[in-house]
mmCIF file of C-alpha atoms in Angstrom:
data_model
loop_
_atom_site.group_PDB
_atom_site.id
_atom_site.type_symbol
_atom_site.label_atom_id
_atom_site.label_comp_id
_atom_site.label_asym_id
_atom_site.label_seq_id
_atom_site.Cartn_x
_atom_site.Cartn_y
_atom_site.Cartn_z
ATOM 1 C CA MET A 1 -13.867 13.837 19.255
ATOM 2 C CA ILE A 2 -11.418 15.477 16.826
ATOM 3 C CA PRO A 3 -8.487 16.958 18.894
ATOM 4 C CA ALA A 4 -8.716 20.397 17.245
ATOM 5 C CA VAL A 5 -12.433 20.597 18.104
ATOM 6 C CA THR A 6 -11.767 19.497 21.686
ATOM 7 C CA GLN A 7 -9.159 22.251 22.129
ATOM 8 C CA ALA A 8 -11.419 24.861 20.576
ATOM 9 C CA LEU A 9 -14.206 23.991 23.017
ATOM 10 C CA ALA A 10 -11.772 24.123 25.941
ATOM 11 C CA ASP A 11 -10.766 27.648 24.951
ATOM 12 C CA LEU A 12 -14.345 28.913 25.032
ATOM 13 C CA SER A 13 -15.705 30.733 28.074
ATOM 14 C CA ALA A 14 -19.023 29.924 29.757
ATOM 15 C CA ASP A 15 -20.568 32.931 27.993
ATOM 16 C CA ASP A 16 -19.340 31.624 24.659
ATOM 17 C CA LEU A 17 -21.021 28.283 25.354
ATOM 18 C CA ALA A 18 -24.349 29.771 26.409
ATOM 19 C CA VAL A 19 -27.206 28.383 24.332
ATOM 20 C CA SER A 20 -29.280 30.921 22.440
ATOM 21 C CA GLU A 21 -32.777 31.350 23.911
ATOM 22 C CA ALA A 22 -34.185 32.854 20.726
ATOM 23 C CA PRO A 23 -37.419 31.175 19.556
ATOM 24 C CA ASN A 24 -36.842 28.137 17.407
ATOM 25 C CA PRO A 25 -39.214 25.896 15.433
ATOM 26 C CA VAL A 26 -38.470 22.766 17.466
ATOM 27 C CA ASP A 27 -39.479 24.427 20.726
ATOM 28 C CA GLN A 28 -42.528 25.921 19.047
ATOM 29 C CA ALA A 29 -43.624 22.517 17.723
ATOM 30 C CA ILE A 30 -43.231 20.906 21.162
ATOM 31 C CA GLU A 31 -44.933 23.684 23.089
ATOM 32 C CA SER A 32 -47.858 23.977 20.673
ATOM 33 C CA ARG A 33 -48.621 20.269 20.880
ATOM 34 C CA GLN A 34 -51.829 19.491 22.706
ATOM 35 C CA SER A 35 -54.410 16.728 22.711
ATOM 36 C CA ILE A 36 -57.017 17.822 20.176
ATOM 37 C CA ARG A 37 -60.539 16.522 20.723
ATOM 38 C CA GLN A 38 -62.306 17.932 17.685
ATOM 39 C CA PHE A 39 -60.835 17.674 14.186
ATOM 40 C CA LEU A 40 -61.829 18.977 10.780
ATOM 41 C CA PRO A 41 -62.683 16.461 8.038
ATOM 42 C CA THR A 42 -59.879 17.845 5.855
ATOM 43 C CA PRO A 43 -57.930 14.874 4.440
ATOM 44 C CA VAL A 44 -54.244 14.349 5.213
ATOM 45 C CA PRO A 45 -52.321 13.231 2.095
ATOM 46 C CA ARG A 46 -50.765 9.787 2.276
ATOM 47 C CA PRO A 47 -47.258 11.105 1.418
ATOM 48 C CA THR A 48 -47.501 13.448 4.411
ATOM 49 C CA ILE A 49 -48.397 10.579 6.749
ATOM 50 C CA ALA A 50 -45.574 8.464 5.325
ATOM 51 C CA ARG A 51 -43.095 11.296 5.843
ATOM 52 C CA LEU A 52 -44.219 11.791 9.450
ATOM 53 C CA LEU A 53 -43.572 8.120 10.166
ATOM 54 C CA GLU A 54 -40.238 8.240 8.370
ATOM 55 C CA VAL A 55 -39.086 11.190 10.470
ATOM 56 C CA ALA A 56 -40.411 9.603 13.673
ATOM 57 C CA SER A 57 -38.479 6.403 12.982
ATOM 58 C CA ARG A 58 -35.284 8.260 13.862
ATOM 59 C CA ALA A 59 -36.325 7.869 17.510
ATOM 60 C CA PRO A 60 -33.729 6.061 19.623
ATOM 61 C CA SER A 61 -34.356 2.480 20.695
ATOM 62 C CA GLY A 62 -32.312 0.018 22.745
ATOM 63 C CA THR A 63 -29.697 -1.594 20.461
ATOM 64 C CA ASN A 64 -31.687 -0.167 17.523
ATOM 65 C CA THR A 65 -34.490 -2.702 17.930
ATOM 66 C CA GLN A 66 -37.066 -0.242 16.476
ATOM 67 C CA PRO A 67 -40.012 -2.088 18.105
ATOM 68 C CA TRP A 68 -42.810 -0.006 16.561
ATOM 69 C CA LYS A 69 -45.450 -1.339 14.191
ATOM 70 C CA VAL A 70 -47.986 1.125 12.767
ATOM 71 C CA TYR A 71 -51.429 0.670 11.204
ATOM 72 C CA VAL A 72 -52.991 3.645 9.406
ATOM 73 C CA LEU A 73 -56.794 3.736 9.303
ATOM 74 C CA GLN A 74 -58.746 5.928 6.890
ATOM 75 C CA GLY A 75 -62.073 5.824 5.130
ATOM 76 C CA ALA A 76 -64.259 2.712 5.325
ATOM 77 C CA SER A 77 -61.809 0.671 7.384
ATOM 78 C CA LYS A 78 -61.690 3.393 10.043
ATOM 79 C CA ASP A 79 -65.480 3.701 10.006
ATOM 80 C CA ARG A 80 -65.985 -0.038 10.517
ATOM 81 C CA LEU A 81 -63.594 -0.130 13.479
ATOM 82 C CA MET A 82 -65.272 2.881 15.065
ATOM 83 C CA ASP A 83 -68.698 1.271 14.761
ATOM 84 C CA LYS A 84 -67.549 -2.044 16.243
ATOM 85 C CA VAL A 85 -65.820 -0.475 19.225
ATOM 86 C CA CYS A 86 -68.640 1.981 19.933
ATOM 87 C CA GLN A 87 -71.087 -0.925 19.988
ATOM 88 C CA ALA A 88 -68.849 -2.771 22.436
ATOM 89 C CA HIS A 89 -68.506 0.365 24.553
ATOM 90 C CA ASP A 90 -72.296 0.705 24.746
ATOM 91 C CA ALA A 91 -72.670 -2.992 25.569
ATOM 92 C CA LEU A 92 -70.109 -2.717 28.343
ATOM 93 C CA ARG A 93 -72.018 0.121 29.924
ATOM 94 C CA ALA A 94 -75.261 -1.862 29.760
ATOM 95 C CA ASN A 95 -73.596 -4.989 31.160
ATOM 96 C CA PRO A 96 -70.534 -4.267 33.351
ATOM 97 C CA ALA A 97 -69.871 -8.025 33.581
ATOM 98 C CA LEU A 98 -68.389 -7.730 30.080
ATOM 99 C CA ALA A 99 -65.376 -6.054 31.672
ATOM 100 C CA GLU A 100 -63.815 -9.520 31.910
ATOM 101 C CA GLN A 101 -63.992 -9.691 28.126
ATOM 102 C CA TYR A 102 -62.478 -6.255 27.582
ATOM 103 C CA LYS A 103 -59.321 -6.065 29.654
ATOM 104 C CA GLU A 104 -56.299 -3.889 29.044
ATOM 105 C CA GLU A 105 -53.130 -5.841 28.408
ATOM 106 C CA TYR A 106 -50.820 -3.655 30.446
ATOM 107 C CA ASP A 107 -51.284 -1.357 33.421
ATOM 108 C CA TYR A 108 -51.172 2.142 32.002
ATOM 109 C CA TYR A 109 -52.549 3.643 35.220
ATOM 110 C CA PRO A 110 -51.791 2.690 38.845
ATOM 111 C CA GLU A 111 -54.097 0.385 40.792
ATOM 112 C CA LYS A 112 -54.194 2.937 43.605
ATOM 113 C CA TRP A 113 -54.046 6.686 43.010
ATOM 114 C CA VAL A 114 -52.100 8.962 45.372
ATOM 115 C CA SER A 115 -51.232 12.661 45.431
ATOM 116 C CA PRO A 116 -50.060 14.573 43.488
ATOM 117 C CA TYR A 117 -51.094 12.355 40.552
ATOM 118 C CA ILE A 118 -54.735 11.946 41.525
ATOM 119 C CA ASP A 119 -54.993 15.728 42.005
ATOM 120 C CA ARG A 120 -53.655 16.409 38.525
ATOM 121 C CA ARG A 121 -55.947 13.772 37.063
ATOM 122 C CA ARG A 122 -59.014 15.326 38.691
ATOM 123 C CA GLU A 123 -58.030 18.833 37.614
ATOM 124 C CA ASN A 124 -57.622 17.635 34.041
ATOM 125 C CA GLY A 125 -60.945 15.797 34.020
ATOM 126 C CA TRP A 126 -63.030 18.622 35.406
ATOM 127 C CA SER A 127 -61.305 21.221 33.251
ATOM 128 C CA LEU A 128 -62.268 19.171 30.195
ATOM 129 C CA TYR A 129 -65.818 18.447 31.334
ATOM 130 C CA GLY A 130 -66.275 22.068 32.349
ATOM 131 C CA LEU A 131 -65.531 23.225 28.807
ATOM 132 C CA LEU A 132 -68.038 20.696 27.517
ATOM 133 C CA GLY A 133 -70.731 21.656 30.019
ATOM 134 C CA ILE A 134 -70.758 18.208 31.625
ATOM 135 C CA VAL A 135 -71.495 18.348 35.352
ATOM 136 C CA LYS A 136 -70.416 15.836 37.953
ATOM 137 C CA GLY A 137 -72.660 12.806 37.993
ATOM 138 C CA ASP A 138 -73.980 13.208 34.439
ATOM 139 C CA LYS A 139 -73.048 9.686 33.404
ATOM 140 C CA ASP A 140 -74.885 9.806 30.082
ATOM 141 C CA LYS A 141 -72.918 12.781 28.788
ATOM 142 C CA MET A 142 -69.679 11.397 30.199
ATOM 143 C CA HIS A 143 -70.273 8.131 28.373
ATOM 144 C CA LEU A 144 -70.916 9.936 25.092
ATOM 145 C CA GLN A 145 -67.838 12.108 25.496
ATOM 146 C CA HIS A 146 -65.692 9.092 26.299
ATOM 147 C CA GLN A 147 -67.062 7.453 23.163
ATOM 148 C CA ARG A 148 -65.741 10.373 21.135
ATOM 149 C CA ASN A 149 -62.376 8.659 21.584
ATOM 150 C CA TYR A 150 -63.697 5.742 19.570
ATOM 151 C CA ARG A 151 -64.691 8.115 16.778
ATOM 152 C CA PHE A 152 -61.136 9.472 16.677
ATOM 153 C CA PHE A 153 -62.704 12.848 17.534
ATOM 154 C CA ASP A 154 -63.709 13.048 13.845
ATOM 155 C CA ALA A 155 -60.076 13.032 12.669
ATOM 156 C CA PRO A 156 -59.596 11.780 9.094
ATOM 157 C CA VAL A 157 -56.702 9.544 10.155
ATOM 158 C CA GLY A 158 -56.517 7.015 12.953
ATOM 159 C CA LEU A 159 -53.242 5.347 13.884
ATOM 160 C CA MET A 160 -52.819 2.125 15.832
ATOM 161 C CA PHE A 161 -49.489 1.129 17.328
ATOM 162 C CA THR A 162 -48.473 -2.382 18.321
ATOM 163 C CA VAL A 163 -45.390 -4.060 19.713
ATOM 164 C CA ASP A 164 -44.225 -7.662 19.546
ATOM 165 C CA ARG A 165 -45.186 -9.416 22.781
ATOM 166 C CA ILE A 166 -41.708 -10.904 23.071
ATOM 167 C CA MET A 167 -40.215 -7.462 23.729
ATOM 168 C CA GLY A 168 -39.500 -6.194 27.245
ATOM 169 C CA ARG A 169 -40.934 -3.188 29.056
ATOM 170 C CA GLY A 170 -38.013 -1.091 27.859
ATOM 171 C CA SER A 171 -39.538 -1.146 24.400
ATOM 172 C CA LEU A 172 -42.407 0.967 25.732
ATOM 173 C CA LEU A 173 -39.811 3.618 26.613
ATOM 174 C CA ASP A 174 -38.551 3.463 23.025
ATOM 175 C CA TYR A 175 -42.136 3.639 21.830
ATOM 176 C CA GLY A 176 -42.831 6.803 23.783
ATOM 177 C CA MET A 177 -40.020 8.584 21.981
ATOM 178 C CA PHE A 178 -41.323 7.369 18.622
ATOM 179 C CA LEU A 179 -44.838 8.613 19.424
ATOM 180 C CA GLN A 180 -43.542 11.990 20.549
ATOM 181 C CA ASN A 181 -41.618 12.321 17.305
ATOM 182 C CA ILE A 182 -44.831 11.777 15.348
ATOM 183 C CA MET A 183 -46.676 14.411 17.363
ATOM 184 C CA VAL A 184 -43.904 17.006 17.083
ATOM 185 C CA ALA A 185 -43.375 16.356 13.355
ATOM 186 C CA ALA A 186 -47.131 16.736 12.880
ATOM 187 C CA ARG A 187 -47.097 20.145 14.538
ATOM 188 C CA ALA A 188 -44.255 21.255 12.271
ATOM 189 C CA ARG A 189 -46.663 20.680 9.370
ATOM 190 C CA GLY A 190 -49.663 22.423 10.896
ATOM 191 C CA LEU A 191 -51.280 19.148 11.934
ATOM 192 C CA HIS A 192 -52.473 18.077 15.364
ATOM 193 C CA THR A 193 -52.785 14.766 17.188
ATOM 194 C CA CYS A 194 -54.327 13.112 20.212
ATOM 195 C CA PRO A 195 -52.621 10.032 21.679
ATOM 196 C CA GLN A 196 -55.225 7.573 22.947
ATOM 197 C CA GLN A 197 -54.764 4.896 25.563
ATOM 198 C CA SER A 198 -58.523 4.374 25.632
ATOM 199 C CA TRP A 199 -58.444 1.911 22.722
ATOM 200 C CA ASN A 200 -56.435 -0.592 24.767
ATOM 201 C CA ARG A 201 -59.492 -1.942 26.564
ATOM 202 C CA PHE A 202 -60.892 -3.054 23.207
ATOM 203 C CA SER A 203 -57.693 -4.563 21.814
ATOM 204 C CA SER A 204 -59.545 -7.851 21.235
ATOM 205 C CA ILE A 205 -61.580 -5.957 18.609
ATOM 206 C CA VAL A 206 -58.848 -3.669 17.298
ATOM 207 C CA LEU A 207 -56.110 -6.234 16.667
ATOM 208 C CA PRO A 208 -58.114 -8.587 14.419
ATOM 209 C CA HIS A 209 -59.583 -5.623 12.553
ATOM 210 C CA ILE A 210 -56.180 -4.179 11.635
ATOM 211 C CA GLY A 211 -54.760 -7.588 10.772
ATOM 212 C CA ALA A 212 -52.240 -7.715 13.608
ATOM 213 C CA SER A 213 -50.731 -11.089 14.433
ATOM 214 C CA ALA A 214 -51.325 -12.964 17.679
ATOM 215 C CA GLN A 215 -47.783 -11.964 18.699
ATOM 216 C CA GLU A 216 -48.634 -8.250 18.757
ATOM 217 C CA MET A 217 -49.873 -6.185 21.695
ATOM 218 C CA LEU A 218 -51.744 -2.910 21.235
ATOM 219 C CA VAL A 219 -49.739 -0.009 22.665
ATOM 220 C CA CYS A 220 -52.170 2.847 21.931
ATOM 221 C CA GLY A 221 -54.065 4.684 19.228
ATOM 222 C CA MET A 222 -53.699 8.227 17.905
ATOM 223 C CA CYS A 223 -55.802 10.759 16.002
ATOM 224 C CA LEU A 224 -54.156 12.796 13.249
ATOM 225 C CA GLY A 225 -55.556 15.717 11.303
ATOM 226 C CA PHE A 226 -56.263 19.435 11.327
ATOM 227 C CA ALA A 227 -57.712 20.920 14.507
ATOM 228 C CA ASP A 228 -61.128 22.578 14.534
ATOM 229 C CA GLU A 229 -59.971 25.893 15.956
ATOM 230 C CA THR A 230 -63.579 26.950 16.657
ATOM 231 C CA ALA A 231 -64.318 24.051 19.020
ATOM 232 C CA PRO A 232 -64.352 25.111 22.707
ATOM 233 C CA VAL A 233 -62.877 21.747 23.745
ATOM 234 C CA ASN A 234 -59.689 22.615 21.888
ATOM 235 C CA THR A 235 -59.088 25.657 24.077
ATOM 236 C CA LEU A 236 -57.992 23.349 26.893
ATOM 237 C CA ARG A 237 -54.311 23.858 27.679
ATOM 238 C CA THR A 238 -53.263 21.583 30.498
ATOM 239 C CA PRO A 239 -50.839 23.094 33.030
ATOM 240 C CA ARG A 240 -47.326 21.861 33.746
ATOM 241 C CA VAL A 241 -45.490 22.034 37.059
ATOM 242 C CA SER A 242 -42.364 24.176 37.125
ATOM 243 C CA VAL A 243 -38.913 22.759 36.492
ATOM 244 C CA GLY A 244 -38.068 23.463 40.117
ATOM 245 C CA GLU A 245 -40.794 21.081 41.292
ATOM 246 C CA PHE A 246 -39.512 18.020 39.439
ATOM 247 C CA THR A 247 -35.748 18.686 39.240
ATOM 248 C CA GLN A 248 -32.866 18.336 41.687
ATOM 249 C CA TRP A 249 -29.521 19.837 40.743
ATOM 250 C CA LEU A 250 -26.588 17.792 42.019
ATOM 251 C CA ASP A 251 -23.144 19.420 41.828
#
């Protein structure tokens, strides 16, 4: 650091260094982000999508490896992928033995759920289904709602993200920061998103469709578009535990 700047900081009191808590657009973009499950058909201009990805690419990555690869689906290509995966999803329900054919390539969720994670998962699920009027045990409606994922919740833009299989698990950490940048930059432009792990089960369909090489692994999908503010499902605001519950202050 420049010596003059270092001395100036040293001369400041704690009050001088206090960070302003006035509202700011970055906080507002982060806090207004939510997983939208019903979009309007309003198109998103290609230059806007390109700019979102350009901004997001400033995410940090180990030794600047920048491991992200992005595929943007719109129009007929998106429609064809949706149809293929929905057909596979229906077939899997009719014949559970097909699960061997549709396996996720990495363990997003734990093999065994424990508290408090299972409690949060259940609260989230029943909050969502409650808004949709789906009662416990209604497998038909649950199946149809789950399939909404494979219709990108009617969003005009679907994004698929892959990573080179040669990369280590640390690249998924880098990827998370890249994905968050996309979602926050989208909110700054009045757009909404929904990150989707659900596509991973059908990576054997997704990867060939998007033209990914055999060396790529599907990380996740994402919806992008304008939220349907009239849809009850979009009123869901998932809770967060307090800072005090997940933080320890060590002097």
